[in-house]
Coordinates of C-alpha atoms in Angstrom, one line a residue:
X139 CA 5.3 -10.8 16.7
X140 CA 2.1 -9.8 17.2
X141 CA -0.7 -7.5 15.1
X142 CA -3.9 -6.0 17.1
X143 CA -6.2 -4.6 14.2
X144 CA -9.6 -5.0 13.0
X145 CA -10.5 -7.6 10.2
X146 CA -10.7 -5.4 7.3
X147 CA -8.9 -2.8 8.5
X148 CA -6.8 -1.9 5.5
X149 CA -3.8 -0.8 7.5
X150 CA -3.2 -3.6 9.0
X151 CA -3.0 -5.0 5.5
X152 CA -0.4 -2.4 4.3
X153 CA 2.0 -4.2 7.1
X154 CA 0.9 -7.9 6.6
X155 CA 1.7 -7.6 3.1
X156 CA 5.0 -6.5 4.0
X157 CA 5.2 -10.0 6.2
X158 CA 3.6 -12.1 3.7
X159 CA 6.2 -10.6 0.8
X160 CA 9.1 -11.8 3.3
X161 CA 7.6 -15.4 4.2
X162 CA 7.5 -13.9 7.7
X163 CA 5.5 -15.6 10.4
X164 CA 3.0 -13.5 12.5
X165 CA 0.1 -13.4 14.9
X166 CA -3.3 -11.4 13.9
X167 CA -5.2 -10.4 16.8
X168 CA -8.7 -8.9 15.7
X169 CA -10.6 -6.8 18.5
X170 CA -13.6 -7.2 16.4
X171 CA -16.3 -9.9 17.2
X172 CA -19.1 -9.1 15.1
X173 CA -20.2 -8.7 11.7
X174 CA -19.4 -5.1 11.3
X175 CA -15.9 -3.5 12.8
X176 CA -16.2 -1.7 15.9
X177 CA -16.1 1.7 16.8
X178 CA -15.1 2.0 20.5
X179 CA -11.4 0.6 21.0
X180 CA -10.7 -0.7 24.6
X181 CA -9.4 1.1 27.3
X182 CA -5.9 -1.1 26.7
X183 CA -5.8 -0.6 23.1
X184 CA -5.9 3.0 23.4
X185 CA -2.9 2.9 26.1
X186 CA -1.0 1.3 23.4
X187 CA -1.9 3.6 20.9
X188 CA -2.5 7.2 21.8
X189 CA -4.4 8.1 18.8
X190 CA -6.3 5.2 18.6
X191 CA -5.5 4.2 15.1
X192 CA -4.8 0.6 14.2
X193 CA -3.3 -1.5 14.1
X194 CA -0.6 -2.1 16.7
X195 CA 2.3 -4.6 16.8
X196 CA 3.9 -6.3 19.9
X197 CA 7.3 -7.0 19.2
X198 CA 8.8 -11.0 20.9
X199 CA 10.6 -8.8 23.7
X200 CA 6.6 -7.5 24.4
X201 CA 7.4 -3.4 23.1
X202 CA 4.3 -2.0 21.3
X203 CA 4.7 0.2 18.0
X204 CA 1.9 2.1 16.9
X205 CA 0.4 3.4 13.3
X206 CA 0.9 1.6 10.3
X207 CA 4.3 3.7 8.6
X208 CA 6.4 3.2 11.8
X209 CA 5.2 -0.8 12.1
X210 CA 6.0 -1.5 8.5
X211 CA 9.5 0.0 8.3
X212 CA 10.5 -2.1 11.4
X213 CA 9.3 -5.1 10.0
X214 CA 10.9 -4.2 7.0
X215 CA 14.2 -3.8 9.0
X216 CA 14.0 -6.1 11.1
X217 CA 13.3 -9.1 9.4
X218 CA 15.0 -10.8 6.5
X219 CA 16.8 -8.4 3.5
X220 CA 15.0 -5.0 3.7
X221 CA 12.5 -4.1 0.8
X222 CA 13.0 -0.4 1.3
X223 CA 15.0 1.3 -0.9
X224 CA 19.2 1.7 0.3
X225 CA 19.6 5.0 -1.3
X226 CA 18.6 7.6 1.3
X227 CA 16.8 10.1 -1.2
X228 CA 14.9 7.1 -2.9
X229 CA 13.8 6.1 0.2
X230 CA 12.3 9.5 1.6
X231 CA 10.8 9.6 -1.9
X232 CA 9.0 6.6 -1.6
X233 CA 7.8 7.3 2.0
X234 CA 5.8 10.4 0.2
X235 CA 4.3 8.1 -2.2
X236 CA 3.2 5.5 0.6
X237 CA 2.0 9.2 2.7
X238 CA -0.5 9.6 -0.5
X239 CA -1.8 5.5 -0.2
X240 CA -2.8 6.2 3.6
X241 CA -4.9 9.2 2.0
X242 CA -6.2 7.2 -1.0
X243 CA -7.6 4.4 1.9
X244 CA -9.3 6.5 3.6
X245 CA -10.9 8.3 0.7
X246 CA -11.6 4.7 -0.5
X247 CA -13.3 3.2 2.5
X248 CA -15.4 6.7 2.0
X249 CA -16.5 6.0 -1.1
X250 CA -16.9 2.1 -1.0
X251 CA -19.2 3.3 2.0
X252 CA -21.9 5.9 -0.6
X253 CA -25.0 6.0 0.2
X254 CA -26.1 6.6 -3.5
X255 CA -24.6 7.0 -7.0
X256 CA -24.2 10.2 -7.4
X257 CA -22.6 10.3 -4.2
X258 CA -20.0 7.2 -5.1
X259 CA -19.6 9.1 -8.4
X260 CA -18.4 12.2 -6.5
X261 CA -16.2 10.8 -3.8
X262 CA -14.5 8.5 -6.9
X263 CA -14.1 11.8 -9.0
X264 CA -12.1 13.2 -6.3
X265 CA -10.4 9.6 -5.6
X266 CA -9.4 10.0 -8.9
X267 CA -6.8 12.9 -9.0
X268 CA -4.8 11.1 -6.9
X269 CA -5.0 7.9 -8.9
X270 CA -4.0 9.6 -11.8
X271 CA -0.5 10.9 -9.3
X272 CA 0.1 7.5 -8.4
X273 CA -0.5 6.4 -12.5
X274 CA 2.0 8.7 -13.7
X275 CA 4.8 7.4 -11.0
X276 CA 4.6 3.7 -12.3
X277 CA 8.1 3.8 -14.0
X278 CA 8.3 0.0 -14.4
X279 CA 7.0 -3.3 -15.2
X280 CA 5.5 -5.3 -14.1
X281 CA 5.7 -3.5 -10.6
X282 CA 6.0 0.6 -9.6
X283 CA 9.7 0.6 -10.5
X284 CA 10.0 -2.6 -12.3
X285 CA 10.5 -6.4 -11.7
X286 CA 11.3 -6.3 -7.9
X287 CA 8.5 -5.4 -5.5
X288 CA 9.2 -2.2 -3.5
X289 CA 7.4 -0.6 -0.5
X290 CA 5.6 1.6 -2.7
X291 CA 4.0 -1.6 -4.2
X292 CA 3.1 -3.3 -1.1
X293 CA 1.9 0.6 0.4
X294 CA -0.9 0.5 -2.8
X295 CA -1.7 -3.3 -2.3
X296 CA -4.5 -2.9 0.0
X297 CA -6.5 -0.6 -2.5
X298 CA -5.8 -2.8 -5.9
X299 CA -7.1 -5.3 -3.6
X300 CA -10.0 -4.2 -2.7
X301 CA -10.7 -2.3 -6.1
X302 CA -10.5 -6.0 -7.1
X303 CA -12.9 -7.4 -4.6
X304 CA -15.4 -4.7 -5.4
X305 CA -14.9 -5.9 -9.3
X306 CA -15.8 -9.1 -8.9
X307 CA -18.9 -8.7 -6.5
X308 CA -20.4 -5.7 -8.1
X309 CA -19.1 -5.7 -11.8
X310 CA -18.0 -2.1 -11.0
X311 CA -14.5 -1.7 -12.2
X312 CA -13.3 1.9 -10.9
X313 CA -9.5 0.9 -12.5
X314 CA -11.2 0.6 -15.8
X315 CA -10.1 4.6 -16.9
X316 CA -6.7 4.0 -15.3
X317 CA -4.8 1.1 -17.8
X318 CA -1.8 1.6 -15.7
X319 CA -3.5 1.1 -12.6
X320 CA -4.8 -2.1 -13.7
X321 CA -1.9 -3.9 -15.3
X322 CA -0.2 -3.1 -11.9
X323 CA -3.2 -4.8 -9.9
X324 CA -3.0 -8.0 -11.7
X325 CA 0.2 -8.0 -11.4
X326 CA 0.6 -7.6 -7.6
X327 CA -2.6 -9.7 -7.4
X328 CA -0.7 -12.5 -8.7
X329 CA 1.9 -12.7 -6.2
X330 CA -0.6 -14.6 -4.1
X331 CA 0.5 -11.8 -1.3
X332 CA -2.9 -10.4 -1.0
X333 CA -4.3 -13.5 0.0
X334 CA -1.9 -14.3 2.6
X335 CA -1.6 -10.8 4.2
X336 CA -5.6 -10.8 5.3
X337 CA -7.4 -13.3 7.8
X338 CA -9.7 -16.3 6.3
X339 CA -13.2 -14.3 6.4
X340 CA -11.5 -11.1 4.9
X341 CA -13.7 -11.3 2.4
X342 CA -17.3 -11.9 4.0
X343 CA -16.4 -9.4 6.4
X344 CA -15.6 -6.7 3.5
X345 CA -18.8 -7.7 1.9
X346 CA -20.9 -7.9 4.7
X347 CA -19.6 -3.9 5.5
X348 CA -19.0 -2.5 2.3
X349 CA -21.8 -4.5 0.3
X350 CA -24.0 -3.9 3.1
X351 CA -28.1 -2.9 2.0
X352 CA -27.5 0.6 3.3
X353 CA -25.0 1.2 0.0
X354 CA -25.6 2.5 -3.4
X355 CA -22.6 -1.1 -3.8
X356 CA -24.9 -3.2 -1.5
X357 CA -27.7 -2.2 -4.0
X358 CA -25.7 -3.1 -6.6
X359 CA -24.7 -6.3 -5.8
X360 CA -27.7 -7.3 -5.1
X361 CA -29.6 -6.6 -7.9
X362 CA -26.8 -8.2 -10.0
X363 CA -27.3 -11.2 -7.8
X364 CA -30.9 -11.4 -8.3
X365 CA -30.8 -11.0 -12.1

């Protein structure tokens, strides 16, 4: 099978991790060619997928599945022992709690993206009422419902990650009021999926965008470089 994304797009990476939990082979396709992601999708792209949202998969028979929910149950179903839940209410449930990681990206890449402090310090204030949901549904240890990985695990993996990534470049640790949070990111961190479930530049490519001179994290970095 095949994935059509961008590099960091942190969709996509909510359905490789899937893959790379599952030992499953794949195929990335990335329709960006620069330094920075595009904006304009091509005219064939869009065919495939009506809202223009990424990423898209093509299945071996050559069928195309759009949006990132839809792509990772299939993959979940249709390839090895399913990760999702067998019970029909725990499943739903957990499809709520993946709902709330697609809204936490996209508040993410927002804020990762701030201009200035005070305007990081807002968009993580509001970040931060739904950290605190996802805080208080840990029921387990050392993953969301304890020692087996679930979907909801895998859903959140993309934002541990790059919480992580911004740690380490900026010395900005935005998990350090949420203790739960934070056991849980090492913990999934230490799988090893996060490394596989992103292409070979994932990371220059997040810091060349996110780290960029233009951000209050850019100006960050920097200055912690220079020092």
């Amino acid at each position: 099978m095949k994935l059509i994304s961008f590099t960091i797009c942190p969709f996509l990476q909510r359905v490789t991790a899937v893959l790379a939990a599952k030992n499953a082979i794949w195929e990335s396709i990335y329709i960006d060619r620069g330094e920075k992601p595009i904006c304009d999708k091509p005219e064939w792209f869009i065919a495939m997928s009506p809202h223009g949202q990424a990423p898209i998969l093509i299945t071996e028979d050559g069928r195309s599945i759009f949006e990132s929910d839809p792509i990772s149950e299939y993959v979940d179903e249709a390839i090895g022992e399913p990760i999702s839940a067998c019970d029909p209410v725990k499943k739903a449930q957990d499809r709520a709690w993946n709902a709330l990681a697609n809204k936490v990206l996209s508040s993410q890449c927002a804020a990762l993206r701030s201009a200035s402090k005070s305007m990081l310090e807002t968009k993580l204030d509001e970040l931060g009422v739904d950290l605190e949901k996802i805080q208080n549904r840990i029921q387990g240890e050392p993953y969301v419902d304890g020692e087996t990985i679930g979907m909801i695990d895998l859903a959140w993996l993309p934002i541990l990650h790059r919480f992580d990534i911004v740690e380490r470049h900026t010395a900005f640790d935005i998990l350090s009021e949420f203790p739960q949070l934070k056991r849980w990111q090492r913990a999934l961190l230490a799988t090893g999926i996060a490394e596989k479930s992103v292409a070979e530049n994932f990371e220059q490519r997040f810091s060349a965008f996110y780290f960029a001179p233009e951000n209050y994290l850019g100006k960050v970095k920097a200055t912690r470089v220079a020092a």
